[in-house]
mmCIF file with all atom_site columns, C-alpha atoms in Angstrom:
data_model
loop_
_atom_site.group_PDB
_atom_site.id
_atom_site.type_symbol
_atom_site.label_atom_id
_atom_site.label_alt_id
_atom_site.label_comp_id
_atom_site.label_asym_id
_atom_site.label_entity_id
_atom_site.label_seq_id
_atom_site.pdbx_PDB_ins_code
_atom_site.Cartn_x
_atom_site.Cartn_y
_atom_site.Cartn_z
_atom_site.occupancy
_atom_site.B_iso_or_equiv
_atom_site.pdbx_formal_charge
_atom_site.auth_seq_id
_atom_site.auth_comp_id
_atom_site.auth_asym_id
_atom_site.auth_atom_id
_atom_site.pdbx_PDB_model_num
ATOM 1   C CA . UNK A 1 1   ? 2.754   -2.449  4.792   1.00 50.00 ? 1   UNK A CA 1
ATOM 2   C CA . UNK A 1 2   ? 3.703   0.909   6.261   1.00 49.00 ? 2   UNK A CA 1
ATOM 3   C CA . UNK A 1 3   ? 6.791   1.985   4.349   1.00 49.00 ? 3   UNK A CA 1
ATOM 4   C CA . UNK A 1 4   ? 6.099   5.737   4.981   1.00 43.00 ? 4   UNK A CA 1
ATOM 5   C CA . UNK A 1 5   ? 5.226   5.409   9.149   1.00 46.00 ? 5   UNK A CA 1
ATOM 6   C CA . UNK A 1 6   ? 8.953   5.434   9.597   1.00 46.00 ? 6   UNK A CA 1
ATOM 7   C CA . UNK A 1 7   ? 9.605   8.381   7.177   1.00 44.00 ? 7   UNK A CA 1
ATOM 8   C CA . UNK A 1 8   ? 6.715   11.093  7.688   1.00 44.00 ? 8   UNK A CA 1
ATOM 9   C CA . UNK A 1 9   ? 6.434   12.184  11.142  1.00 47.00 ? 9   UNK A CA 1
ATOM 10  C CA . UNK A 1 10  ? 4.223   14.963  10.511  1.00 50.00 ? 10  UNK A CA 1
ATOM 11  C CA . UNK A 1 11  ? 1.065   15.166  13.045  1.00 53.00 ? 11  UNK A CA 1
ATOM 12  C CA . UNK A 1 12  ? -1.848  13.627  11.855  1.00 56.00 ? 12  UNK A CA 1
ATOM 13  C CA . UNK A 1 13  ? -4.396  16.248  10.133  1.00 52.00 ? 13  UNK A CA 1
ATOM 14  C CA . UNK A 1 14  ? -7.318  14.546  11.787  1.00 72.00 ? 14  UNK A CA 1
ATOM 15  C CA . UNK A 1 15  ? -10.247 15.111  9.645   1.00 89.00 ? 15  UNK A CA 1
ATOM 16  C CA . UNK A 1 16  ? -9.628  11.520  7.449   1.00 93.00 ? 16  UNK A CA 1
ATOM 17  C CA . UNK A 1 17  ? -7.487  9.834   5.326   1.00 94.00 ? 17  UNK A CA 1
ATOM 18  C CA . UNK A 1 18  ? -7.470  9.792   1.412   1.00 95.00 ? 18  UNK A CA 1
ATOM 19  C CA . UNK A 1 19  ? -6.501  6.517   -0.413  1.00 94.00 ? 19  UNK A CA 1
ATOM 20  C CA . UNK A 1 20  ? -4.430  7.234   -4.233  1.00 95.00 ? 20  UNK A CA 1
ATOM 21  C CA . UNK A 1 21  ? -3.894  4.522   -6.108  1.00 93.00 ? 21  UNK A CA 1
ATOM 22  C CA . UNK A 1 22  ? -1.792  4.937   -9.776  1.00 89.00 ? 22  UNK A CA 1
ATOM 23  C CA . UNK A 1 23  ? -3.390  1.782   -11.975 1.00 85.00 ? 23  UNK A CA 1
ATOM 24  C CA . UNK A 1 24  ? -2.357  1.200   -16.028 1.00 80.00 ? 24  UNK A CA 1
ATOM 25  C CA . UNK A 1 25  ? -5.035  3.338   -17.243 1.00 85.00 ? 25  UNK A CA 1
ATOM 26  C CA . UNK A 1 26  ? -6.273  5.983   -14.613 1.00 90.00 ? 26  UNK A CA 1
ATOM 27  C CA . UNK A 1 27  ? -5.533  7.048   -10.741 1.00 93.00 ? 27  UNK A CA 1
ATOM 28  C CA . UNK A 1 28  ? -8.301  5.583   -8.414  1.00 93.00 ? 28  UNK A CA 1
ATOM 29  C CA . UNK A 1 29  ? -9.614  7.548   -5.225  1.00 95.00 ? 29  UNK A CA 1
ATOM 30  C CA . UNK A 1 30  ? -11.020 6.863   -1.799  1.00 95.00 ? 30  UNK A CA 1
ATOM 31  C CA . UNK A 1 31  ? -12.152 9.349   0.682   1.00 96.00 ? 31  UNK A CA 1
ATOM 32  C CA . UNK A 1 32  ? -13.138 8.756   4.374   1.00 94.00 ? 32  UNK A CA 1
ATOM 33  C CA . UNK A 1 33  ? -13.363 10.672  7.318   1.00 94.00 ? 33  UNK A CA 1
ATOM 34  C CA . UNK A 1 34  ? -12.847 10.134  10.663  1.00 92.00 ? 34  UNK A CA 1
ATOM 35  C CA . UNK A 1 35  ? -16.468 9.935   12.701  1.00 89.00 ? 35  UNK A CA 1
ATOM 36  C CA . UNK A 1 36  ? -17.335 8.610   16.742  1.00 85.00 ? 36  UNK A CA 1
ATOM 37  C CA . UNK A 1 37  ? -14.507 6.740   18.094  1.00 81.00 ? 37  UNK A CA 1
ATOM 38  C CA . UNK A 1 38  ? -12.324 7.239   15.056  1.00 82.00 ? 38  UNK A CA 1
ATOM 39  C CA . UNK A 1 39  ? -13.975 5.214   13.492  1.00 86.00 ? 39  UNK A CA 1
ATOM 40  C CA . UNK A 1 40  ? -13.763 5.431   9.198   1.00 88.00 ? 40  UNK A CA 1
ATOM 41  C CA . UNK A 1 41  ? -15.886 6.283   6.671   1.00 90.00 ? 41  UNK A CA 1
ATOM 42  C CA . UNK A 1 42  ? -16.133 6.343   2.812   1.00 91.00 ? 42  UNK A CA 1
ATOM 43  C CA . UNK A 1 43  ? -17.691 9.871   1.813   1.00 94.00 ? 43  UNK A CA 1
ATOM 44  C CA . UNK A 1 44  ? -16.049 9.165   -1.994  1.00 95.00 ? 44  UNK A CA 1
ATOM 45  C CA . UNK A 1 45  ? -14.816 6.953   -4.256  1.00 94.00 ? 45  UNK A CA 1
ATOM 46  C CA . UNK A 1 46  ? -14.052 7.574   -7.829  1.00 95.00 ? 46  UNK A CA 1
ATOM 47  C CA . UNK A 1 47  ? -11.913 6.498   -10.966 1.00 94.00 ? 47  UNK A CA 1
ATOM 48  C CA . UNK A 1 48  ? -10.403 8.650   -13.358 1.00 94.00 ? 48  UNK A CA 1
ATOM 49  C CA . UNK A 1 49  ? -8.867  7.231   -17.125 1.00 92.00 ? 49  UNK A CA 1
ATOM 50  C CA . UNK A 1 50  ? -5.840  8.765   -18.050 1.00 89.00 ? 50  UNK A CA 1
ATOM 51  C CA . UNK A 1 51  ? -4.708  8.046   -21.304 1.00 87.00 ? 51  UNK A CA 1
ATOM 52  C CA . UNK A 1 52  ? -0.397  8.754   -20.159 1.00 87.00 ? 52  UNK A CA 1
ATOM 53  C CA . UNK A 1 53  ? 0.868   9.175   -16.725 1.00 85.00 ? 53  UNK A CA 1
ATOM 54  C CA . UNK A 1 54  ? 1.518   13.283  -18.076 1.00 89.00 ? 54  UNK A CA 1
ATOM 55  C CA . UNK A 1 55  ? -2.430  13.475  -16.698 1.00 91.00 ? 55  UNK A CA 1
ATOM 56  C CA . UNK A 1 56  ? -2.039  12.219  -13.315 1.00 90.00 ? 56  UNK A CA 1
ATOM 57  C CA . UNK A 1 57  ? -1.184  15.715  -12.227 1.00 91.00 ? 57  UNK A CA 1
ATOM 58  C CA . UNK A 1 58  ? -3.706  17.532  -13.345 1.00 93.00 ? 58  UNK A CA 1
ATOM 59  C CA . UNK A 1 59  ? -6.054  14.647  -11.868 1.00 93.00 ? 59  UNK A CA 1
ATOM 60  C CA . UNK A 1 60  ? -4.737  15.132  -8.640  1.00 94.00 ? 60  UNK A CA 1
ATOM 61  C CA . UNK A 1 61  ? -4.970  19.370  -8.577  1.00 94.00 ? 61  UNK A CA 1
ATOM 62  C CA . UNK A 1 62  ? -8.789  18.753  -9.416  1.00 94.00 ? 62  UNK A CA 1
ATOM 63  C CA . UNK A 1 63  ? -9.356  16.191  -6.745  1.00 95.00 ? 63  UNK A CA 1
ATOM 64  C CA . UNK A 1 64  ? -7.203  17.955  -3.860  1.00 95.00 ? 64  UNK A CA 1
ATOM 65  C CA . UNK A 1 65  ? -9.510  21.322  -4.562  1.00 95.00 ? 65  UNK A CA 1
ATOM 66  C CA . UNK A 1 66  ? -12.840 19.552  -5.146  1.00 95.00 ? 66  UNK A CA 1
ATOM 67  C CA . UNK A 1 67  ? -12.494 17.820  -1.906  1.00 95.00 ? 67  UNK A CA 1
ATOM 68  C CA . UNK A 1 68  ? -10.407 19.916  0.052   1.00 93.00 ? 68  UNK A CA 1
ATOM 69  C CA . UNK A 1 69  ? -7.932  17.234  0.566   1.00 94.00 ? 69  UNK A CA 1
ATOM 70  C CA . UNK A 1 70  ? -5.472  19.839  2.383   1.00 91.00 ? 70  UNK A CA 1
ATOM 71  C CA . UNK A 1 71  ? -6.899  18.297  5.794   1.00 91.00 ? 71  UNK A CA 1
ATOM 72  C CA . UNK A 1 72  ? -6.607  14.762  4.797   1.00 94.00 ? 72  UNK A CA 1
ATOM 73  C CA . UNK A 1 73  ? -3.855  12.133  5.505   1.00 94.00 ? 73  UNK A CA 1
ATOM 74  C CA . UNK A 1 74  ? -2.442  10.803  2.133   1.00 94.00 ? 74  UNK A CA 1
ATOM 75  C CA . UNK A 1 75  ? -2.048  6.826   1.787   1.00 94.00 ? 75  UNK A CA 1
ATOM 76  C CA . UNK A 1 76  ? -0.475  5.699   -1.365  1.00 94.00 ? 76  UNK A CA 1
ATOM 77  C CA . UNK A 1 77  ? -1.594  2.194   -2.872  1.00 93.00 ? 77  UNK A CA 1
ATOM 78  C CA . UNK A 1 78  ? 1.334   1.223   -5.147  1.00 92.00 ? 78  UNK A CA 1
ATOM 79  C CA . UNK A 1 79  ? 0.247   -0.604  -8.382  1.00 86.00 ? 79  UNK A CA 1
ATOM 80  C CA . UNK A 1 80  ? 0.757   -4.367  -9.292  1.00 84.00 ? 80  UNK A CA 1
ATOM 81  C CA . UNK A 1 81  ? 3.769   -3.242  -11.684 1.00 85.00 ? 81  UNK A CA 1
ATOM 82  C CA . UNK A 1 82  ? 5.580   -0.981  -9.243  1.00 90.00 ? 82  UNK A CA 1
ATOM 83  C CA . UNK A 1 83  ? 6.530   -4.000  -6.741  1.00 92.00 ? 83  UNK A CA 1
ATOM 84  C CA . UNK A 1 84  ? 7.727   -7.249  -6.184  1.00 92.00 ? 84  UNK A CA 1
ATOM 85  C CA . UNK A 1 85  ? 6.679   -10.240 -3.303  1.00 91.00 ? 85  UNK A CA 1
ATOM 86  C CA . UNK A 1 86  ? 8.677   -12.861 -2.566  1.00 92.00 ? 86  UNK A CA 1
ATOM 87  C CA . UNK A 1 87  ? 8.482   -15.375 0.699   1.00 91.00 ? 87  UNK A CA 1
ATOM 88  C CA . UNK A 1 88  ? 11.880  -16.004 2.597   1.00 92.00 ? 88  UNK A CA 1
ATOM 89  C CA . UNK A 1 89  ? 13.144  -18.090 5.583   1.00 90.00 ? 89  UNK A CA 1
ATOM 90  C CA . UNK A 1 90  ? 13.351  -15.880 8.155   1.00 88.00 ? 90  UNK A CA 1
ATOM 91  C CA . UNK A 1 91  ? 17.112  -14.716 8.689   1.00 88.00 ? 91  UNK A CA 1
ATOM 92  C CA . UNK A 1 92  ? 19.056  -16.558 12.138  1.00 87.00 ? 92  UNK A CA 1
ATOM 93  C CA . UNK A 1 93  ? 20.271  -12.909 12.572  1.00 89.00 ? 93  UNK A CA 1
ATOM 94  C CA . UNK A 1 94  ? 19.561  -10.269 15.697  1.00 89.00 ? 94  UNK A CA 1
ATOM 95  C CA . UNK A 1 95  ? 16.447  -7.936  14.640  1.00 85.00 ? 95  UNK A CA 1
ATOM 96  C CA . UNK A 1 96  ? 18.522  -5.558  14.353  1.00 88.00 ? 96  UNK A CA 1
ATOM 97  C CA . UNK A 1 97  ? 20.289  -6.784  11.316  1.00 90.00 ? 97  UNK A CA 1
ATOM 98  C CA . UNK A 1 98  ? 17.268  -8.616  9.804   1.00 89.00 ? 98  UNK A CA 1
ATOM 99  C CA . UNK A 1 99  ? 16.406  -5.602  7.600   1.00 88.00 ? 99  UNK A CA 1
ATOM 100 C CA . UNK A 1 100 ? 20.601  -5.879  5.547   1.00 90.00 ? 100 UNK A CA 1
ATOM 101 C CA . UNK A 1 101 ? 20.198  -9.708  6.108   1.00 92.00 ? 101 UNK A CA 1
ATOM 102 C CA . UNK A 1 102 ? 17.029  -9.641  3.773   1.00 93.00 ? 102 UNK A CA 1
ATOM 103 C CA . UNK A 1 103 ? 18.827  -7.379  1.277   1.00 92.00 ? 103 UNK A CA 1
ATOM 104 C CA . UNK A 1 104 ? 21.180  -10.022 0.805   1.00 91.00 ? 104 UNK A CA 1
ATOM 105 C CA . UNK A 1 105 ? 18.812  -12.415 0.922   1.00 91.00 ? 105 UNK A CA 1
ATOM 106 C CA . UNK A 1 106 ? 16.273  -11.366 -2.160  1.00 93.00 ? 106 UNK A CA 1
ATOM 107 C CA . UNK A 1 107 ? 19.414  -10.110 -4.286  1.00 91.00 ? 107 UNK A CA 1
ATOM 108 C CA . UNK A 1 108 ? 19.130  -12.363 -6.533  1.00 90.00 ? 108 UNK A CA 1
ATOM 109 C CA . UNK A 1 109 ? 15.240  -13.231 -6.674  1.00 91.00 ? 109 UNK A CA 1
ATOM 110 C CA . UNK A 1 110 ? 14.119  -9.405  -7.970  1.00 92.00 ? 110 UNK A CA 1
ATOM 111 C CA . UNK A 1 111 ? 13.828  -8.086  -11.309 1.00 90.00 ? 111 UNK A CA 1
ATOM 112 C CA . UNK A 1 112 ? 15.828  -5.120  -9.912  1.00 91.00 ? 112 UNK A CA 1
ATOM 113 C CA . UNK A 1 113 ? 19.344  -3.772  -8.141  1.00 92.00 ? 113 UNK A CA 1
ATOM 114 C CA . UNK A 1 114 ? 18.586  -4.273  -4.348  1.00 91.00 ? 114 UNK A CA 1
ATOM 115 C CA . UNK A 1 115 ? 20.640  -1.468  -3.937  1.00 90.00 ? 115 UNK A CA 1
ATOM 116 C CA . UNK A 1 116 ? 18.196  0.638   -5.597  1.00 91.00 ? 116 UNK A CA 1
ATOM 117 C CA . UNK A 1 117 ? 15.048  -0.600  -3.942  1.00 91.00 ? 117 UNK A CA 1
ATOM 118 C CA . UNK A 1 118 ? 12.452  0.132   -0.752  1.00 91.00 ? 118 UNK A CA 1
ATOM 119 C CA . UNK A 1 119 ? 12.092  -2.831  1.220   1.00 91.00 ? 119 UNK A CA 1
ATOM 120 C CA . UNK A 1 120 ? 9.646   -3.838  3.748   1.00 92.00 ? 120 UNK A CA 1
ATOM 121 C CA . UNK A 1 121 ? 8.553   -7.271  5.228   1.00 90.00 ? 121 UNK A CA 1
ATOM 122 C CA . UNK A 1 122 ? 6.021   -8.519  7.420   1.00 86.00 ? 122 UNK A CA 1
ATOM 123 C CA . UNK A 1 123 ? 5.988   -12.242 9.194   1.00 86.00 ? 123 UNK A CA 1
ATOM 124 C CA . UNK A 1 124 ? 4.027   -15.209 7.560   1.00 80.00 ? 124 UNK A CA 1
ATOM 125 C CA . UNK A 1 125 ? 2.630   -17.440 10.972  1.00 76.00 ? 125 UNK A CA 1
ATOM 126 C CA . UNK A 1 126 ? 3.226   -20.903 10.061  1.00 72.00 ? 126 UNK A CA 1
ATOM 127 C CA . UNK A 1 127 ? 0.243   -23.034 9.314   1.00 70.00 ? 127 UNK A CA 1
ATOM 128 C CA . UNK A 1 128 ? -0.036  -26.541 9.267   1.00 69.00 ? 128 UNK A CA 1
ATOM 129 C CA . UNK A 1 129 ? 3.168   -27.458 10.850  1.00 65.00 ? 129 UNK A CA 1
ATOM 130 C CA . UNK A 1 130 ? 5.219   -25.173 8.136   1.00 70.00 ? 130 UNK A CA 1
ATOM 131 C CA . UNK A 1 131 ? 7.631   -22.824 9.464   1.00 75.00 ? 131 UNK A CA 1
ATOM 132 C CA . UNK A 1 132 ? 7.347   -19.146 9.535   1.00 75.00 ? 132 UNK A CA 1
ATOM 133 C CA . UNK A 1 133 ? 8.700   -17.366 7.152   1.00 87.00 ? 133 UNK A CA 1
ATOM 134 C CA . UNK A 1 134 ? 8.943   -13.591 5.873   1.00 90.00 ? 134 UNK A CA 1
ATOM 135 C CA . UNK A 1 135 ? 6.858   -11.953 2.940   1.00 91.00 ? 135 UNK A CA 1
ATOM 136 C CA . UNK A 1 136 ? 9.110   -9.499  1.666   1.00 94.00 ? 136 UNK A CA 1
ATOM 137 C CA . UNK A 1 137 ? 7.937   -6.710  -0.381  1.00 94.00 ? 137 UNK A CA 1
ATOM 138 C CA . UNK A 1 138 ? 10.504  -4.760  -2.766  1.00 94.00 ? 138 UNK A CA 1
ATOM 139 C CA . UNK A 1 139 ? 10.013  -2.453  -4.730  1.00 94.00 ? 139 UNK A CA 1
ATOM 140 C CA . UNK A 1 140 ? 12.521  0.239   -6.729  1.00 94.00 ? 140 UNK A CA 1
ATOM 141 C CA . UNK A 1 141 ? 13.125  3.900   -6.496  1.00 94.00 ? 141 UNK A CA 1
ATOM 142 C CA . UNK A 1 142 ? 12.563  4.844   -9.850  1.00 92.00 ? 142 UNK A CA 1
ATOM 143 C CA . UNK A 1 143 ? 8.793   3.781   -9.021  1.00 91.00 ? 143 UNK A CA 1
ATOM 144 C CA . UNK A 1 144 ? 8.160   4.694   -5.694  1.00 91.00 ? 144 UNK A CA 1
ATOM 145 C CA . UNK A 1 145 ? 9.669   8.176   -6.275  1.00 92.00 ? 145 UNK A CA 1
ATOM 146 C CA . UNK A 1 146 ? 7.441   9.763   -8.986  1.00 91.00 ? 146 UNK A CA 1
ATOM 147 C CA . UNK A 1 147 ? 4.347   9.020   -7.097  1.00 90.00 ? 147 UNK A CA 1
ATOM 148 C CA . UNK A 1 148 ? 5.948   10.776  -3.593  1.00 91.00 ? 148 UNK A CA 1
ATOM 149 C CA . UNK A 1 149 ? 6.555   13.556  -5.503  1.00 92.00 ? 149 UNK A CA 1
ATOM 150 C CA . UNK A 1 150 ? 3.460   14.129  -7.591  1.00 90.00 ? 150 UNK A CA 1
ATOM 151 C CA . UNK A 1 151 ? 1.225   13.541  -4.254  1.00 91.00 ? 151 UNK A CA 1
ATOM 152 C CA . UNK A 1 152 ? 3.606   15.905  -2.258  1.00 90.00 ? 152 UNK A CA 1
ATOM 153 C CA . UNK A 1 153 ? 3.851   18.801  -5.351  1.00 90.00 ? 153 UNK A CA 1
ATOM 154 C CA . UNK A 1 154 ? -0.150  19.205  -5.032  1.00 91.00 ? 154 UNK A CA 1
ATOM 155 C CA . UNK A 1 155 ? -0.054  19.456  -0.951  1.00 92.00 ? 155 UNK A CA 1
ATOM 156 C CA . UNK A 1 156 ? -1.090  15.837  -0.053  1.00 91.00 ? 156 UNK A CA 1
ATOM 157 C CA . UNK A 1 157 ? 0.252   14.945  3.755   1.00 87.00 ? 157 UNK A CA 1
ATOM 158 C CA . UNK A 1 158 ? 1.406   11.505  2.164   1.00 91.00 ? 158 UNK A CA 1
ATOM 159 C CA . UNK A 1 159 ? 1.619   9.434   5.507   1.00 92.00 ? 159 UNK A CA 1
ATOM 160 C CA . UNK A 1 160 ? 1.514   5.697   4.228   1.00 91.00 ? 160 UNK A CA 1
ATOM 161 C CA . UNK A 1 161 ? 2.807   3.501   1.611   1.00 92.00 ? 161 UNK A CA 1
ATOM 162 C CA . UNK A 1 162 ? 0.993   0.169   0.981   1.00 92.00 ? 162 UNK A CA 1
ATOM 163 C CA . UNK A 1 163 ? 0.329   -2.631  -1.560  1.00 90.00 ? 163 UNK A CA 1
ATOM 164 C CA . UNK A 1 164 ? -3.093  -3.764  -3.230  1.00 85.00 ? 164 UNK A CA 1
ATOM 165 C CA . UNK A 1 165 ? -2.571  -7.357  -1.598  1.00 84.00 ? 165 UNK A CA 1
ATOM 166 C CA . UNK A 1 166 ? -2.150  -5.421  2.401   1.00 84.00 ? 166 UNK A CA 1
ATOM 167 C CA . UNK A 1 167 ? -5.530  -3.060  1.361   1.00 84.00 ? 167 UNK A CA 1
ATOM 168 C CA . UNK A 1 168 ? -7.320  -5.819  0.356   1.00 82.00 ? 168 UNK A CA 1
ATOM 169 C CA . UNK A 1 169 ? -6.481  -7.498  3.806   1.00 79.00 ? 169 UNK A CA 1
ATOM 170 C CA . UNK A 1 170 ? -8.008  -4.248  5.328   1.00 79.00 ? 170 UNK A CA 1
ATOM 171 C CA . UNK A 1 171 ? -10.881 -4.049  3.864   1.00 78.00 ? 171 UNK A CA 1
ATOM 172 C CA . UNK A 1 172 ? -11.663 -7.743  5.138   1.00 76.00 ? 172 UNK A CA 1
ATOM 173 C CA . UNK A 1 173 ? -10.952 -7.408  8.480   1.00 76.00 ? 173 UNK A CA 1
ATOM 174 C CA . UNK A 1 174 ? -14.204 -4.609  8.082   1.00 74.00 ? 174 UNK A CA 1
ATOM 175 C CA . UNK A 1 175 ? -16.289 -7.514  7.122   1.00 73.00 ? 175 UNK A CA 1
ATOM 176 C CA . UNK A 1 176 ? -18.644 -9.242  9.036   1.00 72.00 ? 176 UNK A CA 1
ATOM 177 C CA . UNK A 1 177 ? -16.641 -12.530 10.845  1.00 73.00 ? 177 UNK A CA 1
ATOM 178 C CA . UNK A 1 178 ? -17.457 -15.666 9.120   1.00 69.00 ? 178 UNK A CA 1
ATOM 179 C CA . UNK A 1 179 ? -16.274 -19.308 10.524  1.00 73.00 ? 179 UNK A CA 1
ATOM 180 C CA . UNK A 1 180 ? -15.833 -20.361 6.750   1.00 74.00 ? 180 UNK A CA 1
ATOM 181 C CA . UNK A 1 181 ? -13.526 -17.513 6.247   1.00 78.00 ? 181 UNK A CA 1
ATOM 182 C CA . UNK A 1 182 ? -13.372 -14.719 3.550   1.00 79.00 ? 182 UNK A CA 1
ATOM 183 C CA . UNK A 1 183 ? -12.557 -14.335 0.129   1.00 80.00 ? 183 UNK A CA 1
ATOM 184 C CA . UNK A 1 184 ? -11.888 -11.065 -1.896  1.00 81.00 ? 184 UNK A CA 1
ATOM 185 C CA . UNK A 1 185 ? -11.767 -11.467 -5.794  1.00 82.00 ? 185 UNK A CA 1
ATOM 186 C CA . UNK A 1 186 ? -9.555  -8.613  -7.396  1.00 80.00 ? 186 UNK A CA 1
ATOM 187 C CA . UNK A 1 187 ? -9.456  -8.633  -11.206 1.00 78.00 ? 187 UNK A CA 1
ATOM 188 C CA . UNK A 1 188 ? -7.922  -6.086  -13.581 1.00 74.00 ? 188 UNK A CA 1
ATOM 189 C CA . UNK A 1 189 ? -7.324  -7.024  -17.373 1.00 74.00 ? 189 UNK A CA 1
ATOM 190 C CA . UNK A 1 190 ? -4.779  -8.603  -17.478 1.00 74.00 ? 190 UNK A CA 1
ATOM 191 C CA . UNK A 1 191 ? -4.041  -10.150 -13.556 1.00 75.00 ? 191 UNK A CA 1
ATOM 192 C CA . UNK A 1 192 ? -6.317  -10.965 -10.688 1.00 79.00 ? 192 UNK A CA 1
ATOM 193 C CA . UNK A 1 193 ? -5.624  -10.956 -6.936  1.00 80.00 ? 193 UNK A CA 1
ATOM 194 C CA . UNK A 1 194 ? -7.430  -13.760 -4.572  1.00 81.00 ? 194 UNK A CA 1
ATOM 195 C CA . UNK A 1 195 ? -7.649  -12.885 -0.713  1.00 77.00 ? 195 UNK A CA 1
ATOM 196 C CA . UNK A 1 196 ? -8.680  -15.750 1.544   1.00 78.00 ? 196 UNK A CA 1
ATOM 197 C CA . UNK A 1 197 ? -8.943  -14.822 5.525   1.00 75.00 ? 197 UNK A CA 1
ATOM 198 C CA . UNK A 1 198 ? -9.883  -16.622 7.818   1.00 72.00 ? 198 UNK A CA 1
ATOM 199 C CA . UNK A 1 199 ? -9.424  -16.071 11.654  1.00 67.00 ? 199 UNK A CA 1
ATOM 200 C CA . UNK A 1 200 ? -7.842  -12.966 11.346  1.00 60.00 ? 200 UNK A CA 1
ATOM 201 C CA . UNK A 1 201 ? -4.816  -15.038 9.488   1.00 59.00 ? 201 UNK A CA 1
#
């Protein structure tokens, strides 16, 4: 999930990328920078509580001058609450037209006006003899918007939007390649993300 790739066409800073993520009760961090090959890796990682969202600001301004984050690409993890996921059929439709088709499509299966909502999608390979289908990923304005703004009002070069379920899939395509396949075991208070991979599926 690259919402932003399409949007922000500034040049990349080249030093590394930061990773923001807003959760229920803090902001989390990751820091890596860019070594041989451009290859990643993690110099920092931190949480911060927050006790109302009126702190995330002031969060932010001490992270971006403690770390000097003016040189750093800015990739945005939205939060459990700020999106939906649902599976479709993929639309009979030229690609072209797939991305109104799938507006149409999910109108009725979000918690939200389509009209008012971000979409992206990415294509589920069929397994098993099932047929492929779409993941769609929606999520609405009135979420997405804040966080641009309070990354872009302290000088972050926000490059990337993703979800917690596509960064989990990152980090484990990092890990070593088992034939068994891996799992990734995500729990918060009060929901829990499970991440099984196996041959790069």
């Amino acid at each position: 999930m690259q919402w932003l790739q399409r949007l922000f066409r500034k040049k990349s800073t080249g030093q590394g990328i930061v990773g923001i993520s807003f959760l229920p009760e803090g902001i989390a961090i990751a820091i890596s920078d860019y070594i041989e090959n451009k290859q990643l890796k993690l110099v920092h990682c931190e949480f911060s509580y927050a006790k109302s969202p009126t702190e995330y600001p002031g969060v932010l301004k001490n992270w971006f001058l403690t770390h000097n984050l003016a040189n750093y690409d800015c990739h945005l993890v939205l939060g459990i609450n700020d999106y939906q996921r649902t599976k479709i059929d993929t639309p009979p439709v030229p690609e072209n037209e797939i991305a109104l088709a799938i507006r149409w499509k999910i109108a009725d299966l979000i918690d939200f006006s389509v009209d008012d909502a971000v979409l992206d999608y990415y294509p589920v390979p069929a397994i098993n003899g099932s047929e492929a289908t779409l993941e769609v990923i929606a999520s609405p304005n009135s979420a997405i918007n804040p966080r641009i703004e309070q990354c872009k009002q302290i000088g972050l070069e926000l490059k990337v939007i993703d979800i917690q379920e596509t960064s989990l899939r990152n980090l484990a395509m990092l890990l070593p390649k088992n034939e068994q396949g891996v799992a990734i075991l995500y729990l918060q208070k009060a929901f829990g993300i499970i991440l099984i991979q196996k041959n790069e599926i």
